[in-house]
Amino acid sequence: MRAKYPVLLCVLVLFCLSLTSCSAKGKGAPLRICFDVGNGNDQYNGSSQTEQAVKDFLTDYDVFTQKYGWARSQDFEIEIIPSASKFSTERAATLQRIRTEIMTGGGPDVFVLNCQGSCVGGELDCSERLESSRLFPYPEKAINGDVFLPLDEYIESAEMVDWSTQQPQVLDGGRNQKGELVAVPMSFTVPVNVYREKDLPGGVPKGGTWAQVMAGEDSALAPQALWLWEHMFAGPPNLRAHTSGLACLFPRLADFEAGRVCFTEEELLEIIQEDLEACRRLHQPGKNQLENYAAFADPETLLDSNMGAIFGVALRQGEPENAAYVPLANLEGGVTAEVTRYCAVNRNTSRPLDAFHVVECLMDAAFQNNSTIERMGTWTDGKMPVDMRVFSREFPMQYGMSIPPQHFEQWRRVCESITDLHFPSPLESQLEDMMYEIQTVLVDSLEPEPDAFRSPRQLDFYKGEISHKQLKEIVHRYYKRICRLVDEA
């Protein structure tokens, strides 16, 4: 059963609906757009956040086409893959149906997809992680397969969007092994801490691997060690939307072509041991309060962490004191970013130009600034649009908010330092679950506080104890799971 635009979207058994343009009725089959951007608690407030976001997308698309004087020539058939936990059976059936259509030469024309661990709604307590994978569980494998249509020729002749304003370090992550752009990142995040400039007398650290940073004695850099654990403070993994900070230490997690994991079990164990040691060694009461940092409570040297919190501070302060943005170095001395949402055109489409126009709308600066599908789960929880101008004084977000120039310039420098890009998959979720289990053991070893909420002890997790045998057993168990997932991908 389907509903026609502008009738309200009806989310039925398959969450499938069709909407017809107000301006023109297309001939032939409608252009199918598939959305998989929801979370496990999509209807926590009684209505679907994803459904509302898609409604707003259709409104924005009309505005976009009118702005450039291009009339919609096709009807749209919108398919929302259900995500709420109570629709898990319907979700599984919908995923299977669409995957089968794709493999047999059909399927939606355009995909708008979130990566593993990312969803409309952000990292709020209500953002329950999906129990199932996304439509493409391993985006990197889909990118290097024959699933998506190369878009370079369409971008070269694009008339509506200036693609030179898209962050190249992020955009290029959607290229396949042939160098063709097939998946277009829409939003991304980078592990970064923001310090008061005066508290880093040596300036922003330049160069150096993660191990070299952790081996240093500058206690101001203690928060860098917490990035492996930082997202754990919000609660168990099933209640959060972010993937593992640990994953960002690796330029690449797996080689799906060769069917192998790009790090060893011994390396994983050593990293965790080194990080715990750094947390304990660099923490100096009265000088660098890790517990304050974790709670975002105006610490001694750190302005904030997590991209959303960073910009929240910048917006509240108006013209804040000079700040220094320090991204987390990976094991090779580069910086790893994570894509949180991307779009792509099905290689099977019979209407590639119409499909590309939808991609252009999604990447338009005005859309990235103000659209619900971008606004929900972007800057407020650290997921930033790919257009380099968004949130500047020249391109403020909705309600006129923008980032002070000094902060914006620092953010641009962080983006320019990106060397590697992940499209998070079930591998990241396994790493996150592993770190949460280790942290739980550490916390449970501490003396419980009467009638205290669990969080105070979580903030002191690094003071806890875990035996080498127990740590090794946990790492071994999760590493084997990761190897199995790569083998089955």
Short mmCIF file of C-alpha atoms in Angstrom, two decimals:
data_model
loop_
_atom_site.label_atom_id
_atom_site.label_comp_id
_atom_site.label_asym_id
_atom_site.label_seq_id
_atom_site.Cartn_x
_atom_site.Cartn_y
_atom_site.Cartn_z
CA MET A 1 0.00 0.00 0.00
CA ARG A 2 1.40 3.40 -0.96
CA ALA A 3 0.54 7.02 -0.30
CA LYS A 4 0.85 9.89 -2.81
CA TYR A 5 2.66 13.15 -2.09
CA PRO A 6 1.74 15.49 -0.48
CA VAL A 7 -0.37 13.12 1.63
CA LEU A 8 1.36 12.36 4.93
CA LEU A 9 3.86 9.53 4.81
CA CYS A 10 2.43 6.26 5.98
CA VAL A 11 4.83 3.89 7.63
CA LEU A 12 3.31 0.47 7.06
CA VAL A 13 4.58 -3.08 7.11
CA LEU A 14 7.49 -2.45 4.73
CA PHE A 15 7.77 1.28 5.44
CA CYS A 16 7.45 1.79 1.70
CA LEU A 17 5.75 4.78 0.21
CA SER A 18 5.52 6.63 -3.06
CA LEU A 19 5.25 10.34 -3.48
CA THR A 20 4.37 12.26 -6.65
CA SER A 21 5.81 15.63 -7.52
CA CYS A 22 3.47 18.58 -7.26
CA SER A 23 5.08 20.13 -10.33
CA ALA A 24 5.02 17.31 -12.83
CA LYS A 25 4.11 13.68 -13.10
CA GLY A 26 6.90 11.57 -14.50
CA LYS A 27 6.38 9.01 -17.19
CA GLY A 28 7.32 5.43 -16.57
CA ALA A 29 8.62 4.01 -13.32
CA PRO A 30 9.23 6.48 -10.47
CA LEU A 31 12.71 7.25 -9.18
CA ARG A 32 13.26 5.11 -6.10
CA ILE A 33 15.17 6.60 -3.15
CA CYS A 34 16.05 4.31 -0.26
CA PHE A 35 16.76 5.64 3.24
CA ASP A 36 18.46 3.62 5.97
CA VAL A 37 19.26 6.30 8.55
CA GLY A 38 17.18 5.43 11.61
CA ASN A 39 18.13 3.97 14.97
CA GLY A 40 16.78 1.21 17.17
CA ASN A 41 14.49 3.60 19.04
CA ASP A 42 13.31 5.61 16.05
CA GLN A 43 9.80 6.08 17.46
CA TYR A 44 10.69 6.78 21.09
CA ASN A 45 8.55 9.94 21.17
CA GLY A 46 5.58 8.38 19.38
CA SER A 47 6.55 9.34 15.84
CA SER A 48 9.33 8.37 13.48
CA GLN A 49 12.25 10.81 13.36
CA THR A 50 13.34 9.25 10.09
CA GLU A 51 9.90 9.73 8.53
CA GLN A 52 9.93 13.41 9.50
CA ALA A 53 13.44 13.84 8.11
CA VAL A 54 12.38 12.34 4.79
CA LYS A 55 9.36 14.65 4.63
CA ASP A 56 11.67 17.61 5.06
CA PHE A 57 14.03 16.24 2.43
CA LEU A 58 11.21 16.26 -0.12
CA THR A 59 10.41 19.88 0.77
CA ASP A 60 14.07 20.83 0.52
CA TYR A 61 14.37 19.05 -2.81
CA ASP A 62 11.55 21.18 -4.29
CA VAL A 63 13.29 24.32 -3.02
CA PHE A 64 16.59 23.10 -4.44
CA THR A 65 15.21 22.43 -7.93
CA GLN A 66 13.32 25.72 -7.98
CA LYS A 67 16.48 27.62 -6.99
CA TYR A 68 18.32 26.26 -10.01
CA GLY A 69 15.37 26.44 -12.35
CA TRP A 70 15.21 22.70 -12.90
CA ALA A 71 11.85 20.97 -12.77
CA ARG A 72 11.43 17.53 -11.29
CA SER A 73 10.78 15.14 -14.15
CA GLN A 74 10.18 11.97 -12.17
CA ASP A 75 7.85 10.79 -9.51
CA PHE A 76 9.63 9.70 -6.34
CA GLU A 77 9.11 6.39 -4.64
CA ILE A 78 10.52 6.69 -1.15
CA GLU A 79 11.45 3.57 0.76
CA ILE A 80 12.33 3.90 4.43
CA ILE A 81 13.98 0.80 5.83
CA PRO A 82 12.41 0.37 9.28
CA SER A 83 14.79 0.69 12.22
CA ALA A 84 12.74 0.76 15.44
CA SER A 85 13.38 -2.36 17.51
CA LYS A 86 9.73 -3.41 17.40
CA PHE A 87 10.02 -3.68 13.62
CA SER A 88 13.11 -5.91 13.62
CA THR A 89 11.34 -8.66 11.65
CA GLU A 90 10.12 -6.19 9.03
CA ARG A 91 13.60 -4.68 8.82
CA ALA A 92 15.22 -8.05 8.16
CA ALA A 93 12.68 -8.83 5.44
CA THR A 94 13.11 -5.41 3.81
CA LEU A 95 16.91 -5.67 3.81
CA GLN A 96 16.74 -9.13 2.25
CA ARG A 97 14.29 -7.98 -0.43
CA ILE A 98 16.32 -4.93 -1.45
CA ARG A 99 19.62 -6.83 -1.47
CA THR A 100 18.04 -9.48 -3.69
CA GLU A 101 16.73 -6.80 -6.06
CA ILE A 102 20.20 -5.29 -6.34
CA MET A 103 21.86 -8.65 -7.03
CA THR A 104 19.34 -9.39 -9.77
CA GLY A 105 19.87 -6.09 -11.60
CA GLY A 106 17.27 -3.90 -9.90
CA GLY A 107 16.85 -2.06 -6.62
CA PRO A 108 16.45 1.60 -5.64
CA ASP A 109 18.03 4.27 -7.84
CA VAL A 110 19.52 6.31 -4.97
CA PHE A 111 20.71 5.26 -1.52
CA VAL A 112 20.91 7.56 1.53
CA LEU A 113 22.62 5.50 4.20
CA ASN A 114 24.18 5.76 7.61
CA CYS A 115 27.20 3.74 8.57
CA GLN A 116 27.28 1.28 11.43
CA GLY A 117 26.76 3.06 14.74
CA SER A 118 25.37 6.26 13.19
CA CYS A 119 21.73 7.26 13.07
CA VAL A 120 19.22 10.07 12.90
CA GLY A 121 18.83 11.24 16.47
CA GLY A 122 22.46 11.44 17.52
CA GLU A 123 24.04 10.08 20.66
CA LEU A 124 21.14 10.74 23.00
CA ASP A 125 20.06 8.10 25.49
CA CYS A 126 17.15 7.36 23.17
CA SER A 127 19.50 6.46 20.30
CA GLU A 128 19.55 2.72 20.59
CA ARG A 129 22.10 1.02 18.35
CA LEU A 130 20.59 -1.18 15.67
CA GLU A 131 20.67 -4.87 16.37
CA SER A 132 21.09 -5.60 12.66
CA SER A 133 23.59 -4.25 10.15
CA ARG A 134 22.95 -1.48 7.65
CA LEU A 135 21.85 -2.17 4.06
CA PHE A 136 25.52 -2.45 3.12
CA PRO A 137 27.18 -3.79 6.30
CA TYR A 138 30.68 -3.22 4.91
CA PRO A 139 30.58 -0.04 2.80
CA GLU A 140 34.22 -0.40 1.80
CA LYS A 141 33.43 -3.73 0.16
CA ALA A 142 30.43 -2.24 -1.67
CA ILE A 143 32.57 0.70 -2.82
CA ASN A 144 35.10 -1.64 -4.40
CA GLY A 145 32.42 -3.91 -5.85
CA ASP A 146 30.04 -3.24 -8.74
CA VAL A 147 27.21 -1.87 -6.61
CA PHE A 148 27.46 1.91 -7.10
CA LEU A 149 27.63 4.06 -10.22
CA PRO A 150 30.83 6.13 -10.78
CA LEU A 151 29.89 9.81 -10.58
CA ASP A 152 33.00 11.64 -11.78
CA GLU A 153 31.62 12.50 -15.23
CA TYR A 154 28.41 13.86 -13.73
CA ILE A 155 30.33 15.93 -11.19
CA GLU A 156 32.54 17.43 -13.92
CA SER A 157 29.46 18.69 -15.77
CA ALA A 158 27.44 19.58 -12.66
CA GLU A 159 25.68 22.94 -12.89
CA MET A 160 23.96 23.19 -9.53
CA VAL A 161 26.59 22.37 -6.89
CA ASP A 162 30.19 23.55 -6.67
CA TRP A 163 31.91 20.28 -5.80
CA SER A 164 35.21 22.06 -5.10
CA THR A 165 33.75 23.19 -1.76
CA GLN A 166 33.45 19.60 -0.51
CA GLN A 167 36.21 18.50 1.88
CA PRO A 168 38.57 16.60 -0.49
CA GLN A 169 40.19 14.48 2.23
CA VAL A 170 36.74 13.11 3.06
CA LEU A 171 35.16 13.05 -0.40
CA ASP A 172 38.04 11.02 -1.84
CA GLY A 173 37.38 8.32 0.72
CA GLY A 174 34.40 7.30 -1.40
CA ARG A 175 36.59 6.35 -4.36
CA ASN A 176 37.06 2.74 -5.38
CA GLN A 177 40.35 1.05 -6.25
CA LYS A 178 40.05 2.42 -9.81
CA GLY A 179 39.94 5.97 -8.44
CA GLU A 180 36.26 6.46 -9.30
CA LEU A 181 34.00 8.31 -6.87
CA VAL A 182 31.11 5.93 -6.21
CA ALA A 183 30.04 6.71 -2.62
CA VAL A 184 29.61 10.35 -1.56
CA PRO A 185 30.21 11.05 2.16
CA MET A 186 27.61 13.46 3.54
CA SER A 187 28.86 13.81 7.13
CA PHE A 188 31.87 12.68 9.12
CA THR A 189 33.59 12.95 12.48
CA VAL A 190 37.18 13.26 13.69
CA PRO A 191 38.56 12.40 17.16
CA VAL A 192 39.86 15.74 18.40
CA ASN A 193 40.37 17.63 21.65
CA VAL A 194 40.30 21.42 22.03
CA TYR A 195 42.74 23.07 24.44
CA ARG A 196 43.32 26.59 25.54
CA GLU A 197 46.25 27.71 23.45
CA LYS A 198 48.15 28.99 26.48
CA ASP A 199 48.11 25.53 28.02
CA LEU A 200 50.08 24.08 25.11
CA PRO A 201 53.27 26.15 25.27
CA GLY A 202 54.83 23.93 22.65
CA GLY A 203 51.91 24.54 20.33
CA VAL A 204 49.79 21.89 18.65
CA PRO A 205 51.85 18.68 18.45
CA LYS A 206 52.99 18.12 14.87
CA GLY A 207 53.88 14.70 13.65
CA GLY A 208 54.41 11.65 15.76
CA THR A 209 52.48 8.44 16.06
CA TRP A 210 49.94 7.62 18.73
CA ALA A 211 52.53 5.52 20.57
CA GLN A 212 54.99 8.44 20.61
CA VAL A 213 52.34 10.81 21.99
CA MET A 214 51.39 8.31 24.69
CA ALA A 215 55.04 7.83 25.66
CA GLY A 216 55.44 11.56 26.36
CA GLU A 217 55.30 13.29 29.73
CA ASP A 218 53.04 16.24 28.87
CA SER A 219 50.09 15.76 31.20
CA ALA A 220 48.07 18.23 29.12
CA LEU A 221 47.82 15.48 26.51
CA ALA A 222 46.23 13.01 28.92
CA PRO A 223 42.82 13.42 27.26
CA GLN A 224 44.31 11.97 24.09
CA ALA A 225 44.63 8.67 25.94
CA LEU A 226 40.95 8.82 26.87
CA TRP A 227 39.79 8.76 23.27
CA LEU A 228 39.89 4.98 23.35
CA TRP A 229 37.36 5.10 26.19
CA GLU A 230 35.66 8.49 25.88
CA HIS A 231 32.45 7.26 24.27
CA MET A 232 32.04 4.64 26.97
CA PHE A 233 30.91 7.20 29.54
CA ALA A 234 27.46 7.46 28.00
CA GLY A 235 26.43 3.92 28.93
CA PRO A 236 26.44 0.49 27.32
CA PRO A 237 27.10 0.28 23.56
CA ASN A 238 23.50 -0.53 22.66
CA LEU A 239 22.45 2.93 23.87
CA ARG A 240 24.93 4.95 21.87
CA ALA A 241 25.41 5.92 18.26
CA HIS A 242 29.17 6.42 17.97
CA THR A 243 31.61 3.78 16.90
CA SER A 244 34.88 2.93 18.61
CA GLY A 245 37.56 5.54 19.29
CA LEU A 246 40.01 2.66 19.24
CA ALA A 247 39.22 2.05 15.57
CA CYS A 248 40.57 5.49 14.66
CA LEU A 249 44.07 4.38 15.67
CA PHE A 250 44.14 2.11 12.64
CA PRO A 251 44.46 3.60 9.14
CA ARG A 252 42.58 0.53 7.94
CA LEU A 253 40.88 -2.26 9.85
CA ALA A 254 40.59 -4.95 7.19
CA ASP A 255 41.50 -5.84 3.62
CA PHE A 256 38.28 -7.36 2.34
CA GLU A 257 39.79 -8.32 -1.00
CA ALA A 258 42.43 -10.44 0.74
CA GLY A 259 40.04 -11.45 3.53
CA ARG A 260 42.38 -10.46 6.36
CA VAL A 261 42.43 -8.19 9.39
CA CYS A 262 45.05 -5.42 9.16
CA PHE A 263 46.28 -5.76 12.75
CA THR A 264 47.25 -8.64 14.97
CA GLU A 265 45.81 -9.79 18.26
CA GLU A 266 49.14 -9.02 19.94
CA GLU A 267 49.10 -5.45 18.62
CA LEU A 268 45.56 -4.92 19.91
CA LEU A 269 46.48 -6.17 23.39
CA GLU A 270 49.60 -3.99 23.49
CA ILE A 271 47.64 -0.85 22.51
CA ILE A 272 45.13 -1.31 25.31
CA GLN A 273 47.88 -1.92 27.88
CA GLU A 274 49.82 1.16 26.74
CA ASP A 275 46.72 3.32 26.81
CA LEU A 276 45.75 2.28 30.33
CA GLU A 277 49.29 2.95 31.50
CA ALA A 278 49.21 6.41 29.88
CA CYS A 279 45.88 7.27 31.56
CA ARG A 280 47.34 6.38 34.97
CA ARG A 281 50.71 8.07 34.38
CA LEU A 282 49.50 11.32 32.86
CA HIS A 283 46.66 11.95 35.28
CA GLN A 284 47.78 14.56 37.81
CA PRO A 285 45.15 15.74 40.33
CA GLY A 286 44.88 19.50 40.42
CA LYS A 287 46.60 19.90 37.07
CA ASN A 288 44.75 17.71 34.63
CA GLN A 289 41.46 16.38 35.89
CA LEU A 290 40.43 13.53 33.64
CA GLU A 291 37.13 13.20 35.47
CA ASN A 292 36.29 16.83 34.69
CA TYR A 293 37.25 16.32 31.08
CA ALA A 294 35.02 13.29 30.83
CA ALA A 295 32.08 15.19 32.25
CA PHE A 296 32.75 18.29 30.10
CA ALA A 297 32.92 20.32 33.34
CA ASP A 298 35.35 23.14 32.59
CA PRO A 299 38.65 21.33 33.29
CA GLU A 300 42.02 22.89 33.96
CA THR A 301 43.41 22.88 30.44
CA LEU A 302 40.82 21.40 28.12
CA LEU A 303 38.04 23.44 26.59
CA ASP A 304 36.10 20.46 25.33
CA SER A 305 36.01 17.22 23.38
CA ASN A 306 33.67 15.65 20.84
CA MET A 307 32.98 17.82 17.81
CA GLY A 308 29.48 18.78 18.91
CA ALA A 309 30.63 19.82 22.37
CA ILE A 310 33.49 21.79 20.85
CA PHE A 311 31.21 23.89 18.73
CA GLY A 312 28.74 24.17 21.57
CA VAL A 313 31.46 25.90 23.62
CA ALA A 314 32.41 28.08 20.66
CA LEU A 315 28.82 29.14 20.07
CA ARG A 316 28.16 29.86 23.74
CA GLN A 317 31.30 31.91 24.20
CA GLY A 318 30.77 33.97 21.07
CA GLU A 319 34.40 35.01 20.59
CA PRO A 320 36.22 32.55 22.87
CA GLU A 321 39.84 32.72 23.89
CA ASN A 322 42.36 31.27 21.47
CA ALA A 323 42.02 27.54 21.18
CA ALA A 324 44.24 24.75 19.88
CA TYR A 325 42.62 21.78 18.16
CA VAL A 326 44.57 18.54 18.60
CA PRO A 327 43.38 15.54 16.57
CA LEU A 328 44.13 12.02 17.73
CA ALA A 329 47.17 10.64 15.93
CA ASN A 330 46.81 7.13 14.54
CA LEU A 331 49.42 4.39 14.68
CA GLU A 332 51.19 5.71 11.59
CA GLY A 333 51.15 9.37 12.61
CA GLY A 334 48.19 10.35 10.44
CA VAL A 335 44.60 11.21 11.38
CA THR A 336 41.68 8.83 10.81
CA ALA A 337 38.19 10.24 10.24
CA GLU A 338 34.92 8.32 10.19
CA VAL A 339 32.11 8.75 7.67
CA THR A 340 28.74 8.74 9.42
CA ARG A 341 26.38 9.16 6.44
CA TYR A 342 26.80 8.77 2.69
CA CYS A 343 24.77 8.60 -0.50
CA ALA A 344 25.27 6.71 -3.73
CA VAL A 345 23.59 5.90 -7.05
CA ASN A 346 22.74 2.32 -7.92
CA ARG A 347 24.77 1.06 -10.88
CA ASN A 348 21.57 -0.61 -12.09
CA THR A 349 19.64 2.65 -12.44
CA SER A 350 18.09 3.50 -15.80
CA ARG A 351 17.94 7.20 -14.87
CA PRO A 352 21.49 8.12 -13.81
CA LEU A 353 21.11 11.87 -14.38
CA ASP A 354 17.90 12.13 -12.36
CA ALA A 355 19.53 10.07 -9.62
CA PHE A 356 22.59 12.33 -9.64
CA HIS A 357 20.39 15.41 -9.22
CA VAL A 358 19.19 13.91 -5.93
CA VAL A 359 22.83 13.47 -4.85
CA GLU A 360 23.50 17.10 -5.76
CA CYS A 361 20.62 18.22 -3.56
CA LEU A 362 21.98 16.19 -0.66
CA MET A 363 25.40 17.86 -1.05
CA ASP A 364 24.12 21.40 -1.51
CA ALA A 365 25.41 23.75 1.19
CA ALA A 366 21.93 25.02 2.04
CA PHE A 367 20.70 21.46 2.47
CA GLN A 368 23.68 20.46 4.61
CA ASN A 369 23.15 23.53 6.77
CA ASN A 370 19.45 23.30 7.44
CA SER A 371 17.84 20.05 6.36
CA THR A 372 16.39 17.88 9.10
CA ILE A 373 18.15 14.79 7.82
CA GLU A 374 21.46 16.59 8.30
CA ARG A 375 20.49 18.65 11.35
CA MET A 376 19.48 15.56 13.33
CA GLY A 377 22.68 13.78 14.25
CA THR A 378 25.29 16.17 12.89
CA TRP A 379 27.03 19.01 14.71
CA THR A 380 25.27 18.40 18.04
CA ASP A 381 26.97 15.03 18.39
CA GLY A 382 30.11 15.50 16.39
CA LYS A 383 28.99 14.61 12.87
CA MET A 384 29.99 17.42 10.52
CA PRO A 385 28.79 18.14 6.96
CA VAL A 386 31.35 17.61 4.20
CA ASP A 387 30.92 21.07 2.64
CA MET A 388 33.87 23.08 3.95
CA ARG A 389 31.87 26.30 4.23
CA VAL A 390 29.08 25.09 6.47
CA PHE A 391 28.89 26.76 9.92
CA SER A 392 31.23 29.58 8.89
CA ARG A 393 30.08 33.19 9.28
CA GLU A 394 29.35 33.21 5.54
CA PHE A 395 27.29 29.99 5.70
CA PRO A 396 25.65 29.95 9.15
CA MET A 397 23.46 27.06 10.16
CA GLN A 398 19.77 27.35 10.87
CA TYR A 399 18.81 30.20 13.24
CA GLY A 400 21.94 32.08 12.15
CA MET A 401 24.41 30.27 14.41
CA SER A 402 28.00 30.05 13.20
CA ILE A 403 31.41 29.13 14.53
CA PRO A 404 33.80 31.96 15.50
CA PRO A 405 36.50 32.43 12.83
CA GLN A 406 39.39 31.33 15.06
CA HIS A 407 37.66 28.06 15.88
CA PHE A 408 36.57 27.55 12.30
CA GLU A 409 40.11 27.97 11.03
CA GLN A 410 41.38 25.45 13.56
CA TRP A 411 38.70 23.00 12.47
CA ARG A 412 39.72 23.44 8.83
CA ARG A 413 43.31 22.60 9.75
CA VAL A 414 42.15 19.41 11.45
CA CYS A 415 40.30 18.44 8.26
CA GLU A 416 43.39 19.10 6.17
CA SER A 417 45.36 16.74 8.41
CA ILE A 418 43.06 13.77 7.66
CA THR A 419 45.04 10.97 6.05
CA ASP A 420 42.69 8.00 6.37
CA LEU A 421 38.94 7.45 6.30
CA HIS A 422 36.73 4.71 7.71
CA PHE A 423 33.21 3.77 6.68
CA PRO A 424 32.30 2.14 10.02
CA SER A 425 31.08 -1.45 9.89
CA PRO A 426 30.38 -4.26 12.37
CA LEU A 427 34.15 -4.39 12.95
CA GLU A 428 34.06 -1.04 14.75
CA SER A 429 31.13 -2.20 16.85
CA GLN A 430 33.10 -5.24 17.97
CA LEU A 431 35.99 -3.02 19.06
CA GLU A 432 33.60 -0.77 20.96
CA ASP A 433 31.95 -3.71 22.70
CA MET A 434 35.37 -5.06 23.65
CA MET A 435 36.44 -1.77 25.22
CA TYR A 436 33.17 -1.52 27.13
CA GLU A 437 33.63 -5.01 28.56
CA ILE A 438 37.19 -4.18 29.64
CA GLN A 439 36.04 -0.92 31.20
CA THR A 440 33.28 -2.73 33.06
CA VAL A 441 35.83 -5.10 34.62
CA LEU A 442 37.98 -2.12 35.67
CA VAL A 443 35.02 -0.25 37.17
CA ASP A 444 33.70 -3.28 39.02
CA SER A 445 37.08 -3.70 40.73
CA LEU A 446 36.72 -0.30 42.42
CA GLU A 447 35.15 0.17 45.81
CA PRO A 448 31.44 0.86 45.24
CA GLU A 449 30.01 4.10 46.55
CA PRO A 450 26.76 3.81 48.56
CA ASP A 451 23.73 4.95 46.59
CA ALA A 452 26.00 6.41 43.92
CA PHE A 453 25.21 6.42 40.23
CA ARG A 454 27.58 4.23 38.24
CA SER A 455 29.08 7.16 36.33
CA PRO A 456 31.37 8.46 39.14
CA ARG A 457 33.17 5.13 39.18
CA GLN A 458 33.23 5.00 35.38
CA LEU A 459 35.12 8.28 35.34
CA ASP A 460 37.81 6.64 37.49
CA PHE A 461 37.89 3.44 35.43
CA TYR A 462 41.65 3.68 34.83
CA LYS A 463 42.24 3.31 38.59
CA GLY A 464 40.66 -0.14 38.49
CA GLU A 465 42.45 -3.46 38.10
CA ILE A 466 42.28 -6.19 35.49
CA SER A 467 44.62 -9.17 35.37
CA HIS A 468 46.76 -9.76 32.31
CA LYS A 469 45.09 -13.13 31.86
CA GLN A 470 41.60 -11.65 31.91
CA LEU A 471 42.53 -8.81 29.57
CA LYS A 472 44.18 -11.23 27.17
CA GLU A 473 41.12 -13.51 27.19
CA ILE A 474 38.75 -10.62 26.36
CA VAL A 475 40.97 -9.37 23.53
CA HIS A 476 41.36 -12.89 22.13
CA ARG A 477 37.60 -13.48 22.11
CA TYR A 478 36.79 -10.27 20.27
CA TYR A 479 39.69 -10.56 17.86
CA LYS A 480 38.44 -13.98 16.78
CA ARG A 481 34.99 -12.50 16.20
CA ILE A 482 36.50 -9.75 14.03
CA CYS A 483 38.44 -12.32 12.01
CA ARG A 484 35.27 -14.33 11.49
CA LEU A 485 33.32 -11.27 10.36
CA VAL A 486 36.01 -10.38 7.81
CA ASP A 487 36.08 -13.95 6.56
CA GLU A 488 32.28 -13.99 6.14
CA ALA A 489 31.96 -10.48 4.65
#
